[in-house]
């Protein structure tokens, strides 16, 4: 009997290897999902969180990977490129012992400074959710970020997991900036449509 129960549990575990959040991620599972898409109802999801772009200290979350020959002379950092793996939190404080913030995921990708005249970025990154009901799902963002504006809008161009075929908008705002270290905390309001 124990051997039989073990085999049943093993078969269930193997079947679940191809499933995340109730989705079958195998090629046949994805094809089936698309075939059923015409019957699916589109829904709207909203998020509000912060990501922490830390470029200073011994444990940065964004590192420089390239720069142009003229970057050090540019007041706008033109030509500077960074790779990021920034923590995403429910609140703005990442190191507070009194108010421990919940880490919900990572903002992972790359950004580069693209303007001679203003601090403007080309950003391509993913919001990778690692906690809660969206654990294992991602949102893909690709767009222009003019840092000097109070609010910046970046398009959501896709997603994975429960956010397959997502589209929407990220409204970003600088919550905190240290001009000496260039560390920044970005507040994000996300609205997406997905199935």
mmCIF file with all atom_site columns, C-alpha atoms in Angstrom:
data_model
loop_
_atom_site.group_PDB
_atom_site.id
_atom_site.type_symbol
_atom_site.label_atom_id
_atom_site.label_alt_id
_atom_site.label_comp_id
_atom_site.label_asym_id
_atom_site.label_entity_id
_atom_site.label_seq_id
_atom_site.pdbx_PDB_ins_code
_atom_site.Cartn_x
_atom_site.Cartn_y
_atom_site.Cartn_z
_atom_site.occupancy
_atom_site.B_iso_or_equiv
_atom_site.pdbx_formal_charge
_atom_site.auth_seq_id
_atom_site.auth_comp_id
_atom_site.auth_asym_id
_atom_site.auth_atom_id
_atom_site.pdbx_PDB_model_num
ATOM 1   C CA . UNK A 1 1   ? 0.000   0.000  0.000   1.00 0.00 ? 1   UNK A CA 1
ATOM 2   C CA . UNK A 1 2   ? 2.834   2.398  0.865   1.00 0.00 ? 2   UNK A CA 1
ATOM 3   C CA . UNK A 1 3   ? 4.475   1.683  -2.469  1.00 0.00 ? 3   UNK A CA 1
ATOM 4   C CA . UNK A 1 4   ? 1.173   2.362  -4.267  1.00 0.00 ? 4   UNK A CA 1
ATOM 5   C CA . UNK A 1 5   ? 0.677   5.701  -2.456  1.00 0.00 ? 5   UNK A CA 1
ATOM 6   C CA . UNK A 1 6   ? 4.273   6.663  -3.187  1.00 0.00 ? 6   UNK A CA 1
ATOM 7   C CA . UNK A 1 7   ? 3.741   5.967  -6.912  1.00 0.00 ? 7   UNK A CA 1
ATOM 8   C CA . UNK A 1 8   ? 0.535   8.055  -6.955  1.00 0.00 ? 8   UNK A CA 1
ATOM 9   C CA . UNK A 1 9   ? 2.313   10.970 -5.242  1.00 0.00 ? 9   UNK A CA 1
ATOM 10  C CA . UNK A 1 10  ? 5.236   10.658 -7.648  1.00 0.00 ? 10  UNK A CA 1
ATOM 11  C CA . UNK A 1 11  ? 2.931   10.726 -10.685 1.00 0.00 ? 11  UNK A CA 1
ATOM 12  C CA . UNK A 1 12  ? 1.133   13.817 -9.339  1.00 0.00 ? 12  UNK A CA 1
ATOM 13  C CA . UNK A 1 13  ? 4.467   15.537 -8.709  1.00 0.00 ? 13  UNK A CA 1
ATOM 14  C CA . UNK A 1 14  ? 5.667   14.756 -12.240 1.00 0.00 ? 14  UNK A CA 1
ATOM 15  C CA . UNK A 1 15  ? 2.405   16.059 -13.717 1.00 0.00 ? 15  UNK A CA 1
ATOM 16  C CA . UNK A 1 16  ? 2.823   19.290 -11.750 1.00 0.00 ? 16  UNK A CA 1
ATOM 17  C CA . UNK A 1 17  ? 6.356   19.875 -13.048 1.00 0.00 ? 17  UNK A CA 1
ATOM 18  C CA . UNK A 1 18  ? 4.849   21.252 -16.238 1.00 0.00 ? 18  UNK A CA 1
ATOM 19  C CA . UNK A 1 19  ? 2.375   23.461 -14.415 1.00 0.00 ? 19  UNK A CA 1
ATOM 20  C CA . UNK A 1 20  ? 2.828   26.854 -12.782 1.00 0.00 ? 20  UNK A CA 1
ATOM 21  C CA . UNK A 1 21  ? -0.140  28.639 -11.255 1.00 0.00 ? 21  UNK A CA 1
ATOM 22  C CA . UNK A 1 22  ? -2.459  26.079 -12.770 1.00 0.00 ? 22  UNK A CA 1
ATOM 23  C CA . UNK A 1 23  ? -1.082  26.636 -16.274 1.00 0.00 ? 23  UNK A CA 1
ATOM 24  C CA . UNK A 1 24  ? 0.375   23.851 -18.338 1.00 0.00 ? 24  UNK A CA 1
ATOM 25  C CA . UNK A 1 25  ? 3.624   25.337 -19.676 1.00 0.00 ? 25  UNK A CA 1
ATOM 26  C CA . UNK A 1 26  ? 4.382   22.531 -22.121 1.00 0.00 ? 26  UNK A CA 1
ATOM 27  C CA . UNK A 1 27  ? 4.040   23.305 -25.854 1.00 0.00 ? 27  UNK A CA 1
ATOM 28  C CA . UNK A 1 28  ? 0.784   21.320 -26.016 1.00 0.00 ? 28  UNK A CA 1
ATOM 29  C CA . UNK A 1 29  ? -0.522  23.083 -22.913 1.00 0.00 ? 29  UNK A CA 1
ATOM 30  C CA . UNK A 1 30  ? 0.233   26.507 -24.394 1.00 0.00 ? 30  UNK A CA 1
ATOM 31  C CA . UNK A 1 31  ? -1.413  25.519 -27.696 1.00 0.00 ? 31  UNK A CA 1
ATOM 32  C CA . UNK A 1 32  ? -4.525  24.377 -25.814 1.00 0.00 ? 32  UNK A CA 1
ATOM 33  C CA . UNK A 1 33  ? -4.572  27.689 -23.901 1.00 0.00 ? 33  UNK A CA 1
ATOM 34  C CA . UNK A 1 34  ? -4.519  29.618 -27.200 1.00 0.00 ? 34  UNK A CA 1
ATOM 35  C CA . UNK A 1 35  ? -7.291  27.459 -28.672 1.00 0.00 ? 35  UNK A CA 1
ATOM 36  C CA . UNK A 1 36  ? -9.503  28.286 -25.683 1.00 0.00 ? 36  UNK A CA 1
ATOM 37  C CA . UNK A 1 37  ? -8.623  31.997 -25.819 1.00 0.00 ? 37  UNK A CA 1
ATOM 38  C CA . UNK A 1 38  ? -11.702 32.957 -27.857 1.00 0.00 ? 38  UNK A CA 1
ATOM 39  C CA . UNK A 1 39  ? -13.845 31.899 -24.875 1.00 0.00 ? 39  UNK A CA 1
ATOM 40  C CA . UNK A 1 40  ? -11.700 33.657 -22.275 1.00 0.00 ? 40  UNK A CA 1
ATOM 41  C CA . UNK A 1 41  ? -12.777 36.897 -20.671 1.00 0.00 ? 41  UNK A CA 1
ATOM 42  C CA . UNK A 1 42  ? -10.251 39.720 -20.502 1.00 0.00 ? 42  UNK A CA 1
ATOM 43  C CA . UNK A 1 43  ? -9.645  41.180 -17.049 1.00 0.00 ? 43  UNK A CA 1
ATOM 44  C CA . UNK A 1 44  ? -7.911  44.227 -15.618 1.00 0.00 ? 44  UNK A CA 1
ATOM 45  C CA . UNK A 1 45  ? -5.286  43.951 -12.875 1.00 0.00 ? 45  UNK A CA 1
ATOM 46  C CA . UNK A 1 46  ? -3.680  46.855 -10.984 1.00 0.00 ? 46  UNK A CA 1
ATOM 47  C CA . UNK A 1 47  ? -0.440  46.885 -8.993  1.00 0.00 ? 47  UNK A CA 1
ATOM 48  C CA . UNK A 1 48  ? 1.272   49.485 -6.830  1.00 0.00 ? 48  UNK A CA 1
ATOM 49  C CA . UNK A 1 49  ? 4.840   48.821 -5.687  1.00 0.00 ? 49  UNK A CA 1
ATOM 50  C CA . UNK A 1 50  ? 8.378   50.246 -5.588  1.00 0.00 ? 50  UNK A CA 1
ATOM 51  C CA . UNK A 1 51  ? 11.637  49.109 -7.098  1.00 0.00 ? 51  UNK A CA 1
ATOM 52  C CA . UNK A 1 52  ? 15.037  50.008 -5.728  1.00 0.00 ? 52  UNK A CA 1
ATOM 53  C CA . UNK A 1 53  ? 17.783  50.824 -8.252  1.00 0.00 ? 53  UNK A CA 1
ATOM 54  C CA . UNK A 1 54  ? 20.915  50.775 -6.083  1.00 0.00 ? 54  UNK A CA 1
ATOM 55  C CA . UNK A 1 55  ? 24.149  51.558 -7.957  1.00 0.00 ? 55  UNK A CA 1
ATOM 56  C CA . UNK A 1 56  ? 26.400  52.338 -4.970  1.00 0.00 ? 56  UNK A CA 1
ATOM 57  C CA . UNK A 1 57  ? 27.924  50.395 -2.106  1.00 0.00 ? 57  UNK A CA 1
ATOM 58  C CA . UNK A 1 58  ? 29.117  46.811 -1.796  1.00 0.00 ? 58  UNK A CA 1
ATOM 59  C CA . UNK A 1 59  ? 25.850  45.187 -2.890  1.00 0.00 ? 59  UNK A CA 1
ATOM 60  C CA . UNK A 1 60  ? 24.425  47.150 -5.850  1.00 0.00 ? 60  UNK A CA 1
ATOM 61  C CA . UNK A 1 61  ? 21.299  45.953 -7.640  1.00 0.00 ? 61  UNK A CA 1
ATOM 62  C CA . UNK A 1 62  ? 22.259  47.695 -10.905 1.00 0.00 ? 62  UNK A CA 1
ATOM 63  C CA . UNK A 1 63  ? 25.747  47.635 -12.397 1.00 0.00 ? 63  UNK A CA 1
ATOM 64  C CA . UNK A 1 64  ? 27.354  49.473 -15.263 1.00 0.00 ? 64  UNK A CA 1
ATOM 65  C CA . UNK A 1 65  ? 28.109  47.158 -18.173 1.00 0.00 ? 65  UNK A CA 1
ATOM 66  C CA . UNK A 1 66  ? 29.164  49.706 -20.833 1.00 0.00 ? 66  UNK A CA 1
ATOM 67  C CA . UNK A 1 67  ? 29.722  53.370 -21.561 1.00 0.00 ? 67  UNK A CA 1
ATOM 68  C CA . UNK A 1 68  ? 30.675  55.512 -24.523 1.00 0.00 ? 68  UNK A CA 1
ATOM 69  C CA . UNK A 1 69  ? 33.990  57.349 -24.745 1.00 0.00 ? 69  UNK A CA 1
ATOM 70  C CA . UNK A 1 70  ? 32.172  60.631 -24.056 1.00 0.00 ? 70  UNK A CA 1
ATOM 71  C CA . UNK A 1 71  ? 29.948  59.445 -21.172 1.00 0.00 ? 71  UNK A CA 1
ATOM 72  C CA . UNK A 1 72  ? 32.189  60.883 -18.441 1.00 0.00 ? 72  UNK A CA 1
ATOM 73  C CA . UNK A 1 73  ? 31.935  64.314 -20.103 1.00 0.00 ? 73  UNK A CA 1
ATOM 74  C CA . UNK A 1 74  ? 28.156  64.179 -20.619 1.00 0.00 ? 74  UNK A CA 1
ATOM 75  C CA . UNK A 1 75  ? 25.856  65.961 -18.115 1.00 0.00 ? 75  UNK A CA 1
ATOM 76  C CA . UNK A 1 76  ? 23.116  63.491 -19.124 1.00 0.00 ? 76  UNK A CA 1
ATOM 77  C CA . UNK A 1 77  ? 25.270  60.309 -18.833 1.00 0.00 ? 77  UNK A CA 1
ATOM 78  C CA . UNK A 1 78  ? 24.768  59.698 -22.565 1.00 0.00 ? 78  UNK A CA 1
ATOM 79  C CA . UNK A 1 79  ? 25.984  56.234 -23.560 1.00 0.00 ? 79  UNK A CA 1
ATOM 80  C CA . UNK A 1 80  ? 25.937  54.692 -20.069 1.00 0.00 ? 80  UNK A CA 1
ATOM 81  C CA . UNK A 1 81  ? 24.337  51.205 -19.965 1.00 0.00 ? 81  UNK A CA 1
ATOM 82  C CA . UNK A 1 82  ? 23.376  49.305 -16.804 1.00 0.00 ? 82  UNK A CA 1
ATOM 83  C CA . UNK A 1 83  ? 22.027  45.835 -16.087 1.00 0.00 ? 83  UNK A CA 1
ATOM 84  C CA . UNK A 1 84  ? 19.584  45.658 -13.171 1.00 0.00 ? 84  UNK A CA 1
ATOM 85  C CA . UNK A 1 85  ? 18.183  43.090 -10.797 1.00 0.00 ? 85  UNK A CA 1
ATOM 86  C CA . UNK A 1 86  ? 16.247  45.453 -8.538  1.00 0.00 ? 86  UNK A CA 1
ATOM 87  C CA . UNK A 1 87  ? 14.121  44.315 -5.596  1.00 0.00 ? 87  UNK A CA 1
ATOM 88  C CA . UNK A 1 88  ? 10.396  45.142 -5.848  1.00 0.00 ? 88  UNK A CA 1
ATOM 89  C CA . UNK A 1 89  ? 8.626   45.874 -2.561  1.00 0.00 ? 89  UNK A CA 1
ATOM 90  C CA . UNK A 1 90  ? 5.120   46.731 -1.400  1.00 0.00 ? 90  UNK A CA 1
ATOM 91  C CA . UNK A 1 91  ? 6.427   49.867 0.377   1.00 0.00 ? 91  UNK A CA 1
ATOM 92  C CA . UNK A 1 92  ? 9.347   52.214 -0.281  1.00 0.00 ? 92  UNK A CA 1
ATOM 93  C CA . UNK A 1 93  ? 11.638  51.146 2.587   1.00 0.00 ? 93  UNK A CA 1
ATOM 94  C CA . UNK A 1 94  ? 13.861  48.177 1.860   1.00 0.00 ? 94  UNK A CA 1
ATOM 95  C CA . UNK A 1 95  ? 16.136  48.149 4.931   1.00 0.00 ? 95  UNK A CA 1
ATOM 96  C CA . UNK A 1 96  ? 13.818  49.287 7.704   1.00 0.00 ? 96  UNK A CA 1
ATOM 97  C CA . UNK A 1 97  ? 13.906  47.042 10.786  1.00 0.00 ? 97  UNK A CA 1
ATOM 98  C CA . UNK A 1 98  ? 10.778  48.676 12.234  1.00 0.00 ? 98  UNK A CA 1
ATOM 99  C CA . UNK A 1 99  ? 8.666   48.458 9.086   1.00 0.00 ? 99  UNK A CA 1
ATOM 100 C CA . UNK A 1 100 ? 9.713   45.311 7.228   1.00 0.00 ? 100 UNK A CA 1
ATOM 101 C CA . UNK A 1 101 ? 8.581   45.603 3.623   1.00 0.00 ? 101 UNK A CA 1
ATOM 102 C CA . UNK A 1 102 ? 7.356   42.656 1.644   1.00 0.00 ? 102 UNK A CA 1
ATOM 103 C CA . UNK A 1 103 ? 9.577   41.656 -1.271  1.00 0.00 ? 103 UNK A CA 1
ATOM 104 C CA . UNK A 1 104 ? 7.216   40.718 -4.117  1.00 0.00 ? 104 UNK A CA 1
ATOM 105 C CA . UNK A 1 105 ? 9.714   40.194 -6.917  1.00 0.00 ? 105 UNK A CA 1
ATOM 106 C CA . UNK A 1 106 ? 12.526  41.643 -9.011  1.00 0.00 ? 106 UNK A CA 1
ATOM 107 C CA . UNK A 1 107 ? 12.729  44.224 -11.785 1.00 0.00 ? 107 UNK A CA 1
ATOM 108 C CA . UNK A 1 108 ? 15.292  42.604 -14.101 1.00 0.00 ? 108 UNK A CA 1
ATOM 109 C CA . UNK A 1 109 ? 16.654  44.025 -17.324 1.00 0.00 ? 109 UNK A CA 1
ATOM 110 C CA . UNK A 1 110 ? 18.776  46.675 -18.948 1.00 0.00 ? 110 UNK A CA 1
ATOM 111 C CA . UNK A 1 111 ? 18.657  50.439 -19.410 1.00 0.00 ? 111 UNK A CA 1
ATOM 112 C CA . UNK A 1 112 ? 20.765  52.960 -21.244 1.00 0.00 ? 112 UNK A CA 1
ATOM 113 C CA . UNK A 1 113 ? 21.008  56.751 -21.276 1.00 0.00 ? 113 UNK A CA 1
ATOM 114 C CA . UNK A 1 114 ? 19.963  57.872 -24.769 1.00 0.00 ? 114 UNK A CA 1
ATOM 115 C CA . UNK A 1 115 ? 19.849  61.689 -24.905 1.00 0.00 ? 115 UNK A CA 1
ATOM 116 C CA . UNK A 1 116 ? 22.445  64.438 -25.204 1.00 0.00 ? 116 UNK A CA 1
ATOM 117 C CA . UNK A 1 117 ? 19.915  67.018 -23.915 1.00 0.00 ? 117 UNK A CA 1
ATOM 118 C CA . UNK A 1 118 ? 18.091  65.434 -20.972 1.00 0.00 ? 118 UNK A CA 1
ATOM 119 C CA . UNK A 1 119 ? 18.334  62.392 -18.681 1.00 0.00 ? 119 UNK A CA 1
ATOM 120 C CA . UNK A 1 120 ? 16.349  59.965 -20.820 1.00 0.00 ? 120 UNK A CA 1
ATOM 121 C CA . UNK A 1 121 ? 16.507  56.198 -20.759 1.00 0.00 ? 121 UNK A CA 1
ATOM 122 C CA . UNK A 1 122 ? 15.672  53.351 -23.073 1.00 0.00 ? 122 UNK A CA 1
ATOM 123 C CA . UNK A 1 123 ? 14.476  50.602 -20.726 1.00 0.00 ? 123 UNK A CA 1
ATOM 124 C CA . UNK A 1 124 ? 13.750  46.967 -21.433 1.00 0.00 ? 124 UNK A CA 1
ATOM 125 C CA . UNK A 1 125 ? 13.014  44.848 -18.387 1.00 0.00 ? 125 UNK A CA 1
ATOM 126 C CA . UNK A 1 126 ? 10.675  42.390 -16.705 1.00 0.00 ? 126 UNK A CA 1
ATOM 127 C CA . UNK A 1 127 ? 8.747   42.583 -13.481 1.00 0.00 ? 127 UNK A CA 1
ATOM 128 C CA . UNK A 1 128 ? 9.374   39.059 -12.186 1.00 0.00 ? 128 UNK A CA 1
ATOM 129 C CA . UNK A 1 129 ? 6.890   38.147 -9.446  1.00 0.00 ? 129 UNK A CA 1
ATOM 130 C CA . UNK A 1 130 ? 8.256   35.785 -6.788  1.00 0.00 ? 130 UNK A CA 1
ATOM 131 C CA . UNK A 1 131 ? 5.562   35.905 -4.093  1.00 0.00 ? 131 UNK A CA 1
ATOM 132 C CA . UNK A 1 132 ? 1.826   35.465 -3.739  1.00 0.00 ? 132 UNK A CA 1
ATOM 133 C CA . UNK A 1 133 ? -0.690  34.412 -6.358  1.00 0.00 ? 133 UNK A CA 1
ATOM 134 C CA . UNK A 1 134 ? 1.405   35.816 -9.238  1.00 0.00 ? 134 UNK A CA 1
ATOM 135 C CA . UNK A 1 135 ? 4.576   33.912 -8.236  1.00 0.00 ? 135 UNK A CA 1
ATOM 136 C CA . UNK A 1 136 ? 6.299   32.706 -11.408 1.00 0.00 ? 136 UNK A CA 1
ATOM 137 C CA . UNK A 1 137 ? 4.592   35.211 -13.719 1.00 0.00 ? 137 UNK A CA 1
ATOM 138 C CA . UNK A 1 138 ? 6.242   38.168 -15.443 1.00 0.00 ? 138 UNK A CA 1
ATOM 139 C CA . UNK A 1 139 ? 5.361   41.448 -17.133 1.00 0.00 ? 139 UNK A CA 1
ATOM 140 C CA . UNK A 1 140 ? 7.607   42.738 -19.948 1.00 0.00 ? 140 UNK A CA 1
ATOM 141 C CA . UNK A 1 141 ? 8.213   46.474 -20.260 1.00 0.00 ? 141 UNK A CA 1
ATOM 142 C CA . UNK A 1 142 ? 9.910   48.258 -23.153 1.00 0.00 ? 142 UNK A CA 1
ATOM 143 C CA . UNK A 1 143 ? 9.971   52.019 -23.493 1.00 0.00 ? 143 UNK A CA 1
ATOM 144 C CA . UNK A 1 144 ? 11.242  55.538 -23.066 1.00 0.00 ? 144 UNK A CA 1
ATOM 145 C CA . UNK A 1 145 ? 11.757  57.030 -19.597 1.00 0.00 ? 145 UNK A CA 1
ATOM 146 C CA . UNK A 1 146 ? 12.382  60.794 -19.355 1.00 0.00 ? 146 UNK A CA 1
ATOM 147 C CA . UNK A 1 147 ? 13.658  60.962 -15.787 1.00 0.00 ? 147 UNK A CA 1
ATOM 148 C CA . UNK A 1 148 ? 13.133  64.744 -15.486 1.00 0.00 ? 148 UNK A CA 1
ATOM 149 C CA . UNK A 1 149 ? 9.341   64.377 -15.682 1.00 0.00 ? 149 UNK A CA 1
ATOM 150 C CA . UNK A 1 150 ? 7.378   63.772 -12.512 1.00 0.00 ? 150 UNK A CA 1
ATOM 151 C CA . UNK A 1 151 ? 5.375   60.951 -14.115 1.00 0.00 ? 151 UNK A CA 1
ATOM 152 C CA . UNK A 1 152 ? 6.672   58.691 -16.885 1.00 0.00 ? 152 UNK A CA 1
ATOM 153 C CA . UNK A 1 153 ? 4.623   56.193 -18.839 1.00 0.00 ? 153 UNK A CA 1
ATOM 154 C CA . UNK A 1 154 ? 6.154   52.939 -20.023 1.00 0.00 ? 154 UNK A CA 1
ATOM 155 C CA . UNK A 1 155 ? 4.238   50.350 -22.076 1.00 0.00 ? 155 UNK A CA 1
ATOM 156 C CA . UNK A 1 156 ? 3.667   46.795 -20.910 1.00 0.00 ? 156 UNK A CA 1
ATOM 157 C CA . UNK A 1 157 ? 4.267   44.799 -24.092 1.00 0.00 ? 157 UNK A CA 1
ATOM 158 C CA . UNK A 1 158 ? 3.617   41.273 -22.854 1.00 0.00 ? 158 UNK A CA 1
ATOM 159 C CA . UNK A 1 159 ? 3.927   38.802 -20.058 1.00 0.00 ? 159 UNK A CA 1
ATOM 160 C CA . UNK A 1 160 ? 4.126   35.176 -19.056 1.00 0.00 ? 160 UNK A CA 1
ATOM 161 C CA . UNK A 1 161 ? 2.336   32.826 -16.692 1.00 0.00 ? 161 UNK A CA 1
ATOM 162 C CA . UNK A 1 162 ? -1.007  34.278 -15.673 1.00 0.00 ? 162 UNK A CA 1
ATOM 163 C CA . UNK A 1 163 ? -0.072  37.418 -17.628 1.00 0.00 ? 163 UNK A CA 1
ATOM 164 C CA . UNK A 1 164 ? 0.168   35.807 -21.079 1.00 0.00 ? 164 UNK A CA 1
ATOM 165 C CA . UNK A 1 165 ? -0.650  38.405 -23.758 1.00 0.00 ? 165 UNK A CA 1
ATOM 166 C CA . UNK A 1 166 ? -0.729  41.196 -21.164 1.00 0.00 ? 166 UNK A CA 1
ATOM 167 C CA . UNK A 1 167 ? -0.804  44.777 -22.350 1.00 0.00 ? 167 UNK A CA 1
ATOM 168 C CA . UNK A 1 168 ? -1.005  47.969 -20.380 1.00 0.00 ? 168 UNK A CA 1
ATOM 169 C CA . UNK A 1 169 ? 0.896   50.834 -18.832 1.00 0.00 ? 169 UNK A CA 1
ATOM 170 C CA . UNK A 1 170 ? 3.374   51.465 -16.034 1.00 0.00 ? 170 UNK A CA 1
ATOM 171 C CA . UNK A 1 171 ? 3.171   54.952 -14.556 1.00 0.00 ? 171 UNK A CA 1
ATOM 172 C CA . UNK A 1 172 ? 6.522   55.548 -12.864 1.00 0.00 ? 172 UNK A CA 1
ATOM 173 C CA . UNK A 1 173 ? 7.541   58.324 -10.477 1.00 0.00 ? 173 UNK A CA 1
ATOM 174 C CA . UNK A 1 174 ? 10.796  58.981 -8.651  1.00 0.00 ? 174 UNK A CA 1
ATOM 175 C CA . UNK A 1 175 ? 9.973   58.458 -4.982  1.00 0.00 ? 175 UNK A CA 1
ATOM 176 C CA . UNK A 1 176 ? 13.522  59.114 -3.701  1.00 0.00 ? 176 UNK A CA 1
ATOM 177 C CA . UNK A 1 177 ? 16.839  60.011 -5.297  1.00 0.00 ? 177 UNK A CA 1
ATOM 178 C CA . UNK A 1 178 ? 20.316  60.480 -3.835  1.00 0.00 ? 178 UNK A CA 1
ATOM 179 C CA . UNK A 1 179 ? 22.265  62.855 -6.104  1.00 0.00 ? 179 UNK A CA 1
ATOM 180 C CA . UNK A 1 180 ? 25.589  61.772 -4.594  1.00 0.00 ? 180 UNK A CA 1
ATOM 181 C CA . UNK A 1 181 ? 25.228  57.992 -4.946  1.00 0.00 ? 181 UNK A CA 1
ATOM 182 C CA . UNK A 1 182 ? 22.639  58.088 -7.783  1.00 0.00 ? 182 UNK A CA 1
ATOM 183 C CA . UNK A 1 183 ? 20.590  55.460 -5.959  1.00 0.00 ? 183 UNK A CA 1
ATOM 184 C CA . UNK A 1 184 ? 16.881  55.784 -6.685  1.00 0.00 ? 184 UNK A CA 1
ATOM 185 C CA . UNK A 1 185 ? 13.560  54.340 -5.547  1.00 0.00 ? 185 UNK A CA 1
ATOM 186 C CA . UNK A 1 186 ? 10.882  54.286 -8.258  1.00 0.00 ? 186 UNK A CA 1
ATOM 187 C CA . UNK A 1 187 ? 7.178   54.133 -7.421  1.00 0.00 ? 187 UNK A CA 1
ATOM 188 C CA . UNK A 1 188 ? 5.161   52.160 -9.980  1.00 0.00 ? 188 UNK A CA 1
ATOM 189 C CA . UNK A 1 189 ? 1.441   52.045 -10.701 1.00 0.00 ? 189 UNK A CA 1
ATOM 190 C CA . UNK A 1 190 ? 0.689   49.278 -13.208 1.00 0.00 ? 190 UNK A CA 1
ATOM 191 C CA . UNK A 1 191 ? -2.581  48.691 -15.028 1.00 0.00 ? 191 UNK A CA 1
ATOM 192 C CA . UNK A 1 192 ? -2.788  45.715 -17.375 1.00 0.00 ? 192 UNK A CA 1
ATOM 193 C CA . UNK A 1 193 ? -5.354  43.830 -19.390 1.00 0.00 ? 193 UNK A CA 1
ATOM 194 C CA . UNK A 1 194 ? -4.851  40.083 -19.641 1.00 0.00 ? 194 UNK A CA 1
ATOM 195 C CA . UNK A 1 195 ? -6.775  36.812 -19.887 1.00 0.00 ? 195 UNK A CA 1
#
